[in-house]
Coordinates of C-alpha atoms in Angstrom, one line a residue:
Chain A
X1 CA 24.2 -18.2 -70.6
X2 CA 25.3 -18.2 -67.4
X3 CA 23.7 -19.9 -63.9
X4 CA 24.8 -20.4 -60.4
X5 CA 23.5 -23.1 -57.9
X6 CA 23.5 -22.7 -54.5
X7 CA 23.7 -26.6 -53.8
X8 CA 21.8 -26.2 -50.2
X9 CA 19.5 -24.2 -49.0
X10 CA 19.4 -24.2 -45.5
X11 CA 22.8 -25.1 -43.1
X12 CA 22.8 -24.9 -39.4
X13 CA 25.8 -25.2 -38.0
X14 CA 26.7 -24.4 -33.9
X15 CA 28.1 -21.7 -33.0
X16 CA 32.5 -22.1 -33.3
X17 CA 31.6 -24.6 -35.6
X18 CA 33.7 -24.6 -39.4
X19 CA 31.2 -23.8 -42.1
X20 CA 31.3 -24.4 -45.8
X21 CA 28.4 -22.9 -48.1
X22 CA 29.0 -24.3 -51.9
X23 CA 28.4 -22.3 -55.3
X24 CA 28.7 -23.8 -58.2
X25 CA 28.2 -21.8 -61.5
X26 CA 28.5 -22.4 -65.6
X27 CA 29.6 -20.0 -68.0
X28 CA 31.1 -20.4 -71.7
X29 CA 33.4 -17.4 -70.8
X30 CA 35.8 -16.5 -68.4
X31 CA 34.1 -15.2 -65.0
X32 CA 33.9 -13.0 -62.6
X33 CA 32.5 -14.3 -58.8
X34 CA 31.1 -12.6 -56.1
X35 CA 29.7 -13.7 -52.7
X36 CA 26.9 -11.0 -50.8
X37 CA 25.3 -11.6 -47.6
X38 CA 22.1 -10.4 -46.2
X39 CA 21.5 -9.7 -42.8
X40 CA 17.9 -9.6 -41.7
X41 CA 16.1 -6.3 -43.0
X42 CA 19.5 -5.3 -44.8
X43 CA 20.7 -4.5 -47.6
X44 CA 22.7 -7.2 -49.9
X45 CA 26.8 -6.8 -48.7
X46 CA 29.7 -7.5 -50.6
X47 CA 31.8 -10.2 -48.4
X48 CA 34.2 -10.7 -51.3
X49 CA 34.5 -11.3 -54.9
X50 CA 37.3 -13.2 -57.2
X51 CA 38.0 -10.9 -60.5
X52 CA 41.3 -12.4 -61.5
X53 CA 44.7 -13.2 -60.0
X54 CA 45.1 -15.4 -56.2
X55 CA 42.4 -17.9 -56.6
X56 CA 41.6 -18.2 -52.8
X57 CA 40.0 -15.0 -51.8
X58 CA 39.9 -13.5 -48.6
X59 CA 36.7 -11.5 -47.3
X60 CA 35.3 -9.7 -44.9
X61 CA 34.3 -10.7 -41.2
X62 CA 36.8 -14.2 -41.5
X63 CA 35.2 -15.5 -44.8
X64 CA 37.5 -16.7 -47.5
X65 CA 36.3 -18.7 -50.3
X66 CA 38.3 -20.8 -53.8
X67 CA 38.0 -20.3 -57.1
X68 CA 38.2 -24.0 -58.6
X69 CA 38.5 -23.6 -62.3
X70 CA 38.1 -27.1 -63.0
X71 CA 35.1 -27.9 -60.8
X72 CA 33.7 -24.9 -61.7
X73 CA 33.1 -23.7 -58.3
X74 CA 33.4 -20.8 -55.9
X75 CA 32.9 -22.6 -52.3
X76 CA 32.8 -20.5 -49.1
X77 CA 34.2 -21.2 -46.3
X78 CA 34.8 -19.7 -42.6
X79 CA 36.6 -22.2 -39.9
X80 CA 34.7 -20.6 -37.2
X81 CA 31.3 -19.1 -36.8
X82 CA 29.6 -16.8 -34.4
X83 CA 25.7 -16.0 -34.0
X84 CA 26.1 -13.1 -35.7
X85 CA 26.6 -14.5 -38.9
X86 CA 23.3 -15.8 -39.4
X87 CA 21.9 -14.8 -42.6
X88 CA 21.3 -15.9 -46.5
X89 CA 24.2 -16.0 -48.1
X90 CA 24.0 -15.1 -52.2
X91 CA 26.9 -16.7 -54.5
X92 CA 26.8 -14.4 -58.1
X93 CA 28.7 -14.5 -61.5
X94 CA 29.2 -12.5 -63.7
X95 CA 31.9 -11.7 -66.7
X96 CA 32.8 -9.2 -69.6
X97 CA 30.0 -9.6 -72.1
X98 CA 27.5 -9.6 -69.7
X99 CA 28.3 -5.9 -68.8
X100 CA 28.7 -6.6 -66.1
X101 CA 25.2 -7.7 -64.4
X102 CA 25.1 -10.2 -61.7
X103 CA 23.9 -13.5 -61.9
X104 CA 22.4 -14.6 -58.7
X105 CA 22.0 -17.9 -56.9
X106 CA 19.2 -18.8 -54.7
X107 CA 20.8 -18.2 -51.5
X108 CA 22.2 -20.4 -48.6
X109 CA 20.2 -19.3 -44.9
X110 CA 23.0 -20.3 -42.6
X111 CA 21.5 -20.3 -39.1
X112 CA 24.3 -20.2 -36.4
X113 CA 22.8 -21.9 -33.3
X114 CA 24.4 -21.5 -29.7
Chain B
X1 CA 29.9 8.6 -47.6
X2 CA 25.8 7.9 -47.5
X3 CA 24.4 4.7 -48.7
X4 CA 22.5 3.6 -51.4
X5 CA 18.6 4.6 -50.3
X6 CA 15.1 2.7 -51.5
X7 CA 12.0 4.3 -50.3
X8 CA 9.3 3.0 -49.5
X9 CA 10.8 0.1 -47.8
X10 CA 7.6 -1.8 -47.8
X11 CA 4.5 -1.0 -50.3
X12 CA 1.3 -3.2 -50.2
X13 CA -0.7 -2.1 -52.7
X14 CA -4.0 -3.7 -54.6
X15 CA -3.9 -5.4 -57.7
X16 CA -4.4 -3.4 -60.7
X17 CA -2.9 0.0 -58.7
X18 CA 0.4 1.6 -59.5
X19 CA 3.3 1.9 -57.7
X20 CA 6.6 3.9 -57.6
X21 CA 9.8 2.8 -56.2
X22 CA 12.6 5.2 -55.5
X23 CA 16.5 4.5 -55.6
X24 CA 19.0 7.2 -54.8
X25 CA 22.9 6.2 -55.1
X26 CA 25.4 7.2 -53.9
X27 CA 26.7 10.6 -55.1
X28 CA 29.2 10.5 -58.1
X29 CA 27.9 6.7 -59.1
X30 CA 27.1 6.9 -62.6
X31 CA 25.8 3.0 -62.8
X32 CA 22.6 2.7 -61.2
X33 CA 21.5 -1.1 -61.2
X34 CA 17.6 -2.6 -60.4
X35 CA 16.9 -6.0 -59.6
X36 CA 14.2 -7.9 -58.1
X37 CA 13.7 -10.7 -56.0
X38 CA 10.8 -12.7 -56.5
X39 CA 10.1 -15.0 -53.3
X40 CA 11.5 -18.2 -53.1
X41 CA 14.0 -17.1 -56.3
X42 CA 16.6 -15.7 -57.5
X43 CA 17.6 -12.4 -57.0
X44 CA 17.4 -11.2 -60.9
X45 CA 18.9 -8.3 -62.6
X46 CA 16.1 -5.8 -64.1
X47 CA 18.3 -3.4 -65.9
X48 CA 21.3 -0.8 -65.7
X49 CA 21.3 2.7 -66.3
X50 CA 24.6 4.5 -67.0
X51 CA 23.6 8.1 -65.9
X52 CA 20.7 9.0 -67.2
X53 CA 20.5 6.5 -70.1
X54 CA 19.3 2.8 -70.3
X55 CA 22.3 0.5 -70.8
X56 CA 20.7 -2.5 -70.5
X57 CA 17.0 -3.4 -69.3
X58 CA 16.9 -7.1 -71.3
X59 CA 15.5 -8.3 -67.6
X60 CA 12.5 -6.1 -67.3
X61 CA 9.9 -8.7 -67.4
X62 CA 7.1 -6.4 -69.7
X63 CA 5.8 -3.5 -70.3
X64 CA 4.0 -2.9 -67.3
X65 CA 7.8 -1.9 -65.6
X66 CA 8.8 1.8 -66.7
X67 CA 12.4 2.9 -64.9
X68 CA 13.6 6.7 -65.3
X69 CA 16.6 8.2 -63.9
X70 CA 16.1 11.7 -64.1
X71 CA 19.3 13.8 -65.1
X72 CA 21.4 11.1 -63.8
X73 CA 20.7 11.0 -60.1
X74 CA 17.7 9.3 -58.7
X75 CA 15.8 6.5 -60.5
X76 CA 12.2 5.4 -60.4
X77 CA 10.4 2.2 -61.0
X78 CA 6.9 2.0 -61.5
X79 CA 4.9 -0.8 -62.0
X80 CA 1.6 -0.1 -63.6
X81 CA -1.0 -1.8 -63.2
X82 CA 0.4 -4.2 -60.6
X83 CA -0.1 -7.9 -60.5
X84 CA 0.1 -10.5 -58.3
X85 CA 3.5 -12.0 -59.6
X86 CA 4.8 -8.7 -59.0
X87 CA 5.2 -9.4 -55.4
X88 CA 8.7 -9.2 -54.0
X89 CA 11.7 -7.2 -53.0
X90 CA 13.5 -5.0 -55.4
X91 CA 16.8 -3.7 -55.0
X92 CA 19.0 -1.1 -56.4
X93 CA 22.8 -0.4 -56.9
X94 CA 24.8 1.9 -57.7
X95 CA 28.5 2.0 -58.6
X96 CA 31.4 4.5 -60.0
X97 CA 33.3 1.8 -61.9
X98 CA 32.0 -1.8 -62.4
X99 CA 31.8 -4.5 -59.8
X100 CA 32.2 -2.3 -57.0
X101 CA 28.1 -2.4 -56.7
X102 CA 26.8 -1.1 -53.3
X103 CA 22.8 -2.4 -53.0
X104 CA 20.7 -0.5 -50.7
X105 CA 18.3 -2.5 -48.6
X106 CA 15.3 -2.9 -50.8
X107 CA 11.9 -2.2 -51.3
X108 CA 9.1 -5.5 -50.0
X109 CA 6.3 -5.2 -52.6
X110 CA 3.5 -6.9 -51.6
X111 CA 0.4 -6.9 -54.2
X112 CA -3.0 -8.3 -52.8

């Protein structure tokens, strides 16, 4: 079975400040990982998502996050953040025999504070 | 091309009523994904249709959840009767291949 943790919660960070939101995840089986963000009232987007190939991924909006095999983690990461990112952040596995449904952590609320 | 749409976006309904949630995907999308987040937890899959049949729905929690996607477009999600636990926002996807999942911005249930 498969589960992700989403190792904090809450992070407020200032605004230009780096930011780093951590995902760690266990599986028995190759995966597949995916970071989504939620705005407020919005719908869940897909910043960007590591299938196979490069293991640091580049996203939308600046974000770019590492696949760490050994550590077993998907970390994200953007090295400077405005007030407009301010949202929960969702880390998600998944892989093959899963067909393909997502595994969701709890989120991260990153509040971007001027 | 149009979103992924959920109507109602909120629903506060009694305890013991029924409810229907509505997803439409995007046209052409032949996986149509539910899941629900209960608050303060995850955000967990419900089930996956592929067109109009049920590929999965291991994570539809009894049998009070019924889903239906009728000829292959739209899907429905009632809950009947509604409990308290049942609280929470559900979201749908939809996708033309796998993994490239677009959610649409939920449905808040509230049950009182």
């Amino acid at each position: 079975a498969q589960s992700v943790t989403q190792l904090d919660s809450q992070v407020p960070v200032f605004e230009e400040a780096p930011v780093e939101l951590r995902c760690n995840y266990s599986s028995s089986v190759s995966v597949y990982l995916f970071w989504y963000v939620q705005y407020p009232n919005q719908g869940l987007q897909l910043l960007l998502k590591y299938l196979s190939g490069s293991t640091l991924v580049k996203g939308i909006n600046g974000f770019e996050a590492e696949f760490n095999k050994s550590q077993t983690s998907f970390h994200l990461r953007k090295p400077s953040v405005h007030i407009s990112d301010t949202a929960e952040y969702f880390c998600a596995v998944s892989d093959e025999g899963s067909n393909y449904k997502l595994t969701f952590g709890k989120g991260t609320l990153l509040t971007v504070n001027p | 091309e149009a979103g992924v749409t959920q109507f109602p976006s909120h629903s506060v309904i009694e305890k013991g009523q029924t409810v229907t949630l509505r997803c439409d995907p995007i046209s052409g999308h032949d996986n149509l994904y539910w899941y629900r987040r209960v608050m303060g937890k995850e955000i967990k899959f419900l089930l996956h249709f592929v067109k109009e049949s049920k590929q999965d729905e291991s994570g539809m929690p009894n049998n009070r959840f019924l889903a239906e996607r009728t000829g292959g477009t739209y899907s429905t999600l009632k809950v009947q009767p509604a409990e308290l636990e049942d609280s929470g926002v559900y979201f749908c996807a939809s996708s033309r291949r796998n993994y490239g999942y677009t959610f649409g911005s939920g449905t808040r249930l509230t049950v009182v």
